[in-house]
Each structure stands twice: as C-alpha cells, then as structure tokens.
Short mmCIF file of C-alpha atoms in Angstrom, two decimals:
data_model
loop_
_atom_site.label_atom_id
_atom_site.label_comp_id
_atom_site.label_asym_id
_atom_site.label_seq_id
_atom_site.Cartn_x
_atom_site.Cartn_y
_atom_site.Cartn_z
CA MET A 10 161.33 145.79 123.26
CA SER A 11 164.04 146.66 121.14
CA ASN A 12 166.69 149.19 120.53
CA ALA A 13 167.54 151.31 117.46
CA ALA A 14 170.85 149.51 116.71
CA ALA A 15 168.43 146.07 117.01
CA ASP A 16 166.53 147.57 114.81
CA ARG A 17 168.89 148.47 112.11
CA LEU A 18 170.85 145.47 111.96
CA LEU A 19 167.38 143.01 111.94
CA GLY A 20 165.78 145.73 108.98
CA LEU A 21 163.06 146.24 111.69
CA ASP A 22 160.03 148.92 111.37
CA GLU A 23 158.62 149.86 114.34
CA PRO A 24 158.73 146.63 115.51
CA VAL A 25 156.97 147.44 119.21
CA GLY A 26 154.24 145.99 120.14
CA ARG A 27 154.06 143.28 117.01
CA SER A 28 154.43 139.74 117.43
CA ILE A 29 157.23 137.75 116.45
CA ASP A 30 156.31 136.05 113.89
CA ASP A 31 154.84 138.95 112.27
CA LEU A 32 158.44 140.88 111.86
CA GLY A 33 159.06 138.50 108.91
CA PHE A 34 162.37 137.35 110.18
CA ALA A 35 164.54 134.56 108.51
CA PRO A 36 164.24 130.86 109.90
CA ALA A 37 167.74 131.74 111.56
CA VAL A 38 166.94 134.50 113.18
CA LEU A 39 163.59 133.86 113.86
CA ASP A 40 165.50 130.76 116.02
CA ALA A 41 167.41 133.04 117.97
CA ALA A 42 164.68 135.29 118.84
CA THR A 43 162.66 132.37 120.30
CA GLY A 44 165.25 130.87 121.71
CA ALA A 45 165.39 127.79 120.24
CA ARG A 46 169.13 128.08 119.15
CA THR A 47 171.00 130.13 121.44
CA ARG A 48 173.97 130.69 119.39
CA SER A 49 173.68 131.46 115.38
CA SER A 50 174.57 133.51 112.80
CA ALA A 51 172.53 134.74 109.61
CA ILE A 52 172.30 136.74 106.56
CA VAL A 53 170.23 139.96 106.82
CA GLY A 54 169.85 142.16 104.10
CA ASP A 55 173.91 142.64 102.98
CA ARG A 56 175.02 142.31 106.52
CA MET A 57 176.31 138.99 108.17
CA LEU A 58 175.19 138.54 111.81
CA TYR A 59 175.98 136.86 114.86
CA LEU A 60 172.98 136.08 117.14
CA ASP A 61 173.17 135.47 120.66
CA SER A 62 170.03 134.13 122.64
CA ARG A 63 170.12 134.12 126.63
CA PRO A 64 167.18 133.92 128.92
CA VAL A 65 166.32 136.40 131.52
CA VAL A 66 165.64 134.97 135.16
CA ARG A 67 164.92 136.42 138.09
CA ASP A 68 163.75 135.56 141.44
CA GLY A 69 163.59 132.12 140.20
CA HIS A 70 161.16 133.30 137.24
CA ALA A 71 161.92 133.25 133.49
CA LEU A 72 160.66 136.73 132.45
CA GLY A 73 162.06 135.81 128.41
CA ASP A 74 165.03 136.20 126.41
CA VAL A 75 167.28 138.86 125.49
CA LEU A 76 168.73 138.58 121.65
CA ILE A 77 172.01 140.16 121.33
CA VAL A 78 172.69 141.17 117.51
CA ARG A 79 176.35 141.71 116.65
CA ASP A 80 177.51 142.89 113.22
CA ARG A 81 180.44 140.87 111.91
CA THR A 82 180.44 141.86 108.34
CA ASP A 83 183.54 143.81 107.87
CA LEU A 84 185.14 141.31 110.24
CA VAL A 85 184.34 138.23 107.97
CA ALA A 86 184.86 140.33 104.83
CA LEU A 87 188.35 141.16 106.18
CA THR A 88 189.04 137.77 106.79
CA GLU A 89 188.31 136.41 103.38
CA ARG A 90 190.69 139.46 102.12
CA LEU A 91 193.42 137.77 104.04
CA GLU A 92 193.10 134.38 102.93
CA THR A 93 193.36 135.72 99.53
CA VAL A 94 196.62 137.25 100.65
CA ARG A 95 197.97 134.35 102.15
CA THR A 96 197.20 132.20 99.54
CA MET A 97 199.14 134.56 97.24
CA THR A 98 201.72 134.55 99.08
CA ALA A 99 202.37 130.67 99.82
CA ALA A 100 201.83 130.86 95.68
CA LEU A 101 204.96 132.87 95.71
CA ARG A 102 206.41 130.79 98.23
CA VAL A 103 206.15 127.78 95.75
CA GLN A 104 207.79 130.01 92.89
CA ARG A 105 210.44 130.91 95.05
CA HIS A 106 211.44 127.22 96.21
CA GLU A 107 211.05 125.86 92.92
CA PHE A 108 213.31 128.63 91.40
CA ALA A 109 215.45 128.08 93.80
CA ASN A 110 216.09 125.09 92.79
CA ARG A 111 216.13 125.86 89.07
CA MET A 112 219.29 127.77 90.13
CA HIS A 113 221.14 125.20 91.98
CA VAL A 114 220.99 123.09 89.51
CA ALA A 115 222.63 126.17 86.71
CA ALA A 116 224.92 126.43 89.60
CA GLY A 117 226.26 122.70 90.28
CA LEU A 118 226.41 122.16 86.21
CA ILE A 119 228.85 125.18 86.01
CA ASP A 120 230.41 123.86 89.21
CA ALA A 121 231.21 120.81 87.89
CA ASP A 122 232.62 122.45 84.54
CA ARG A 123 229.86 121.13 82.33
CA VAL A 124 229.01 124.68 80.78
CA PRO A 125 227.45 123.17 77.99
CA GLN A 126 224.77 121.07 79.94
CA ALA A 127 224.28 124.08 82.13
CA ARG A 128 223.42 126.65 78.65
CA ALA A 129 221.20 123.58 77.67
CA PHE A 130 219.54 123.66 80.81
CA LEU A 131 218.77 127.53 81.31
CA GLY A 132 217.79 127.44 77.77
CA GLU A 133 214.97 125.02 78.37
CA LEU A 134 213.77 127.27 81.08
CA VAL A 135 213.66 129.97 79.06
CA ASP A 136 211.42 128.50 76.61
CA ARG A 137 208.98 126.51 79.54
CA GLY A 138 208.29 130.06 80.84
CA PRO A 139 207.06 130.58 84.68
CA VAL A 140 207.23 128.17 87.24
CA ALA A 141 204.55 125.76 86.45
CA PHE A 142 201.60 125.30 89.04
CA PRO A 143 200.19 121.46 89.83
CA VAL A 144 196.67 123.23 87.43
CA VAL A 145 195.75 121.08 84.40
CA GLY A 146 194.67 123.53 81.84
CA LEU A 147 195.79 126.02 83.80
CA ASP A 148 196.92 127.89 80.63
CA LEU A 149 193.69 128.48 79.68
CA VAL A 150 193.40 131.38 82.02
CA GLY A 151 195.27 134.40 80.50
CA ASP A 152 194.33 137.55 82.86
CA PRO A 153 197.58 137.91 85.67
CA PHE A 154 195.24 137.70 88.63
CA LEU A 155 193.22 134.31 88.23
CA HIS A 156 196.36 132.54 86.72
CA SER A 157 198.06 132.97 89.92
CA PHE A 158 195.21 132.60 92.42
CA LEU A 159 194.38 129.22 90.82
CA GLY A 160 197.95 128.40 90.71
CA ALA A 161 198.22 128.92 94.68
CA LYS A 162 194.69 127.20 94.91
CA GLY A 163 196.10 124.28 92.58
CA VAL A 164 199.17 123.88 95.37
CA GLU A 165 196.69 123.96 98.33
CA ALA A 166 194.69 121.21 97.11
CA GLY A 167 197.65 118.91 95.99
CA GLU A 168 198.85 119.13 99.25
CA ARG A 169 195.56 117.26 100.74
CA GLY A 170 196.03 114.74 97.55
CA VAL A 171 193.37 116.68 95.34
CA ALA A 172 194.03 117.62 91.89
CA LEU A 173 192.88 120.83 90.72
CA ARG A 174 192.18 121.21 86.73
CA ILE A 175 190.88 123.73 84.61
CA ALA A 176 188.09 122.85 82.39
CA GLU A 177 188.44 122.55 78.49
CA ASP A 178 185.36 124.77 77.57
CA THR A 179 186.90 127.77 79.66
CA GLN A 180 186.96 131.09 77.88
CA LEU A 181 187.55 134.18 79.44
CA ILE A 182 188.47 137.47 76.99
CA GLY A 183 188.36 140.68 79.46
CA THR A 184 190.71 140.73 82.70
CA VAL A 185 189.30 140.81 86.04
CA GLN A 186 188.99 144.30 88.10
CA GLU A 187 187.18 142.96 91.14
CA ALA A 188 189.59 140.64 92.53
CA GLU A 189 188.36 141.00 96.07
CA ASP A 190 185.21 139.78 95.50
CA VAL A 191 186.32 136.75 92.91
CA ALA A 192 188.76 135.66 95.46
CA ALA A 193 186.22 135.90 98.15
CA VAL A 194 183.16 133.46 95.94
CA LEU A 195 185.64 131.53 94.28
CA GLY A 196 188.02 130.49 96.36
CA ASN A 197 185.55 129.34 98.87
CA LEU A 198 183.78 127.41 96.52
CA ILE A 199 186.73 125.89 95.67
CA ASP A 200 188.20 124.78 98.97
CA ASN A 201 184.81 123.78 99.89
CA ALA A 202 185.08 121.21 96.51
CA VAL A 203 188.42 119.96 97.89
CA THR A 204 187.19 119.26 101.48
CA ALA A 205 184.34 117.75 99.67
CA ALA A 206 187.07 115.67 97.28
CA VAL A 207 188.77 114.91 100.33
CA SER A 208 186.10 113.38 102.69
CA GLY A 209 184.57 111.03 99.30
CA GLU A 210 186.06 107.73 98.46
CA ARG A 211 185.84 108.60 95.03
CA THR A 212 189.49 108.47 93.60
CA PRO A 213 191.71 109.88 91.68
CA ARG A 214 190.45 113.05 94.40
CA TRP A 215 189.86 116.18 91.59
CA VAL A 216 188.19 119.48 91.33
CA GLU A 217 187.23 120.99 87.99
CA VAL A 218 186.62 125.01 87.51
CA ALA A 219 185.25 126.41 84.29
CA LEU A 220 185.56 130.19 83.93
CA LEU A 221 183.48 132.53 81.24
CA ASP A 222 182.66 136.14 80.60
CA ASP A 223 179.52 137.21 79.73
CA GLY A 224 179.72 141.18 79.00
CA ASP A 225 181.24 142.65 82.31
CA ALA A 226 179.85 139.55 84.58
CA LEU A 227 182.39 136.91 85.71
CA VAL A 228 180.56 133.15 85.50
CA PHE A 229 182.38 130.31 86.63
CA THR A 230 181.67 126.71 87.84
CA VAL A 231 183.05 124.18 90.19
CA SER A 232 182.68 120.60 90.53
CA ASP A 233 183.88 117.75 92.49
CA SER A 234 184.72 113.97 92.93
CA GLY A 235 183.02 114.18 96.46
CA PRO A 236 179.92 112.69 97.91
CA GLY A 237 178.01 115.11 96.87
CA LEU A 238 174.98 117.62 98.95
CA GLY A 239 173.59 114.63 100.86
CA GLY A 240 169.69 115.51 100.18
CA ILE A 241 169.91 119.59 99.51
CA GLU A 242 167.79 120.17 96.43
CA PRO A 243 169.33 121.96 93.52
CA SER A 244 167.89 125.65 93.42
CA PRO A 245 168.58 129.13 91.61
CA ALA A 246 169.89 130.37 94.91
CA GLN A 247 171.47 128.48 97.88
CA PRO A 248 171.99 129.15 100.19
CA ARG A 249 168.92 131.63 100.75
CA GLU A 250 169.07 134.67 102.80
CA GLY A 251 168.91 133.84 106.91
CA THR A 252 170.46 130.41 106.44
CA THR A 253 174.20 129.39 107.53
CA ASP A 254 173.87 125.89 107.35
CA ASP A 255 176.95 124.06 108.47
CA ASP A 256 176.26 121.02 106.01
CA VAL A 257 176.35 122.94 102.83
CA HIS A 258 179.32 121.66 101.27
CA GLY A 259 181.05 124.03 103.55
CA HIS A 260 181.51 124.89 107.17
CA GLY A 261 180.57 128.23 108.68
CA ILE A 262 179.67 131.25 106.67
CA GLY A 263 181.62 131.04 103.77
CA LEU A 264 178.82 129.98 101.54
CA PRO A 265 175.88 132.65 102.72
CA LEU A 266 178.66 135.32 102.66
CA SER A 267 179.61 134.14 98.88
CA THR A 268 176.00 134.22 98.23
CA GLU A 269 175.45 138.03 99.58
CA ILE A 270 178.97 139.28 97.23
CA ALA A 271 177.38 137.46 94.41
CA ARG A 272 174.08 139.36 95.09
CA ARG A 273 175.49 142.65 95.65
CA SER A 274 177.09 142.58 92.26
CA GLY A 275 173.67 141.67 90.37
CA GLY A 276 174.64 137.96 90.04
CA ASP A 277 173.99 135.30 92.69
CA LEU A 278 175.53 131.26 93.25
CA TRP A 279 173.73 128.34 92.95
CA VAL A 280 173.69 124.82 93.29
CA ILE A 281 173.60 123.29 89.16
CA ASP A 282 174.05 119.30 90.38
CA GLN A 283 173.78 118.40 94.12
CA GLY A 284 175.33 114.94 93.34
CA GLY A 285 175.19 111.67 94.82
CA ALA A 286 176.44 108.10 94.27
CA GLU A 287 177.39 108.89 90.47
CA SER A 288 179.06 112.25 90.93
CA GLY A 289 180.24 115.25 93.05
CA ALA A 290 178.47 118.85 93.30
CA VAL A 291 178.64 120.98 91.15
CA PHE A 292 178.21 125.04 92.14
CA ALA A 293 177.70 128.16 90.12
CA ALA A 294 178.58 131.58 90.50
CA ARG A 295 178.06 134.88 88.37
CA ILE A 296 179.64 138.27 89.88
CA GLY A 297 178.74 141.03 87.79
CA GLY A 298 181.21 144.26 86.92
CA ALA A 299 184.24 141.84 87.77
CA VAL A 300 185.41 141.99 84.13
CA ALA A 301 186.89 144.45 82.06
CA ARG A 302 186.51 143.83 78.34
CA THR A 303 189.66 143.49 76.21
CA SER A 304 189.75 144.59 72.39
CA PRO A 305 191.48 142.51 70.29
CA ASP A 306 193.92 145.17 69.15
CA GLU A 307 194.62 145.88 73.02
CA LYS A 308 195.38 142.17 73.56
CA GLU A 309 197.87 142.35 70.86
CA ASN A 310 199.77 145.36 72.18
CA THR A 311 200.19 143.98 75.63
#
C-alpha cells in the first residue's frame, strides 16, 4: 500500500500489486523499503528525501514494514543558502577587522606627530587596494561575487591550516549570474577538499580551484592534498542518483545535492581523479546558465 504523496515523491505510477523489486527504486530507497536500513536519505528525481523504515508488529507477529518518506529538498537548499550567507558574513568580518587595524596604525602615526609617515602609509594602502584575502592567485578571479566568496573560503581554510589557491590556468571572462547554485556546488566541493586535506598526512596542506567559462556555463575543478577517495573509481557522474554515501569525500548529503543542482542546469558533477598515495582527489563540476558573457567594450566601461 502507498498513498498519493509517497507515489509522487518516489516517482511511482500505480505501484499497488507490484513487487518491490519491480518498482525501479534506487539502491538507497530499496534498502529502506525492505528494512535493510532503518534510516537513510536519497536523491529521487530532483528531490532530496529522508527515509525512515519502521517494523509493524501486532500481538507478537511481524506484519511488515512502514516506510515514511519526508521531502527535505527545500530545507536542505535553504541550509546551503544560509551557509553561503554565513561565509560572506565571515568575509566581511575579516575585512572589517583588517581595515580597523589599518586605521589604528594611521591614527597612531598621526597622534605621534609622524604625519609624513602616516601619509606614506595611507598612500601604500591606496596603492595596495582592498583588504587582501589569504588566497594565492585570487587576482585571476575578476567576478566580484566569486572573488569575495573564494576569499571568504580562503579565510575559513586558513583557520584549519589549509592554504586555498587559484590555479594559474583560471580564466573567467563573464560574470556569475546564478550565485546561489554556484555557491552551493563550489562551496561544498571546497569544504570537502579542506576536510580531506586536514585528514591527510601530506604537508603543506592545500586546496586548489580552477575556474573557466564555456559559453554560459561555469566549469571548475577542485583538488586537494588529502589522501584521496579510498577506492571509489573515477566516474563521469559521481555520486549517482539515489546515493548518499557518507564516505564519498565528505559527509551527509552535500555531494548528492550538489550533483542534483548541477544536473538541473544541464551540467554535472564528477570525479576526475580519485587520488591515493601520490596525490589527493580531483572533482569537477559544470553549471549551465551560470555565467553572463561580457563583451570587451562592456568590460572597458566598467
């Protein structure tokens, strides 16, 4: 038996009377439906589902199992957006702190009647430009959103002893127009890479991001100095629909949700190199419609 809500969420069409094995469930859903796992989560279509299987017992007799399906797509997506806001807020906090330190130095020089030195110091600040983030190669990223976002991620990575850097072959001509999707996917890959780098024995610990635009699509790779994926074979589409493997270079549902976001735009997320004894893992993602092309004339006028 199943109600209309379960049919809709699980993508079922008239399932009554059919065998569980004939319904085409993804492995994670099948495990929950058969009681192999009491609690799990899975990607089904474009929805993130939490699955809770409970046995039904009456008068000491096992009558079967009840599978409770909860749609958590919107909640998870909101969590990702809030994480992006938190990251940007952290970046602003760092900038404010460094700016305040600069002003204290200038004020101290003026109070000490060292006006020429204060003028020289302020002149250096003007030439140096905005507050610098601890990300090597960040000047290669001209898009304002990505520049700030990656800078904030660099601050977070630095607090864990990991250096975030931008690959030399990065070339982004357009500007990001799907900031939430980009932040969700890129942020998740960076967070996982930082965690992998921290868990590994290789030093120095680092994460490298390369960004390119291909038409209106944003393509990026994220590599790290960690121990690799530990036996997960490279694939054109990892993780696959229905999986939420906690051992896939991260924890929880980040990668499945990121994969779904990328595929929803006509892109994908995949493993380029699983890494191992010689190097860490390399992930890549493509997000369609994420970049607005900017002509040379427009760039000169901005």
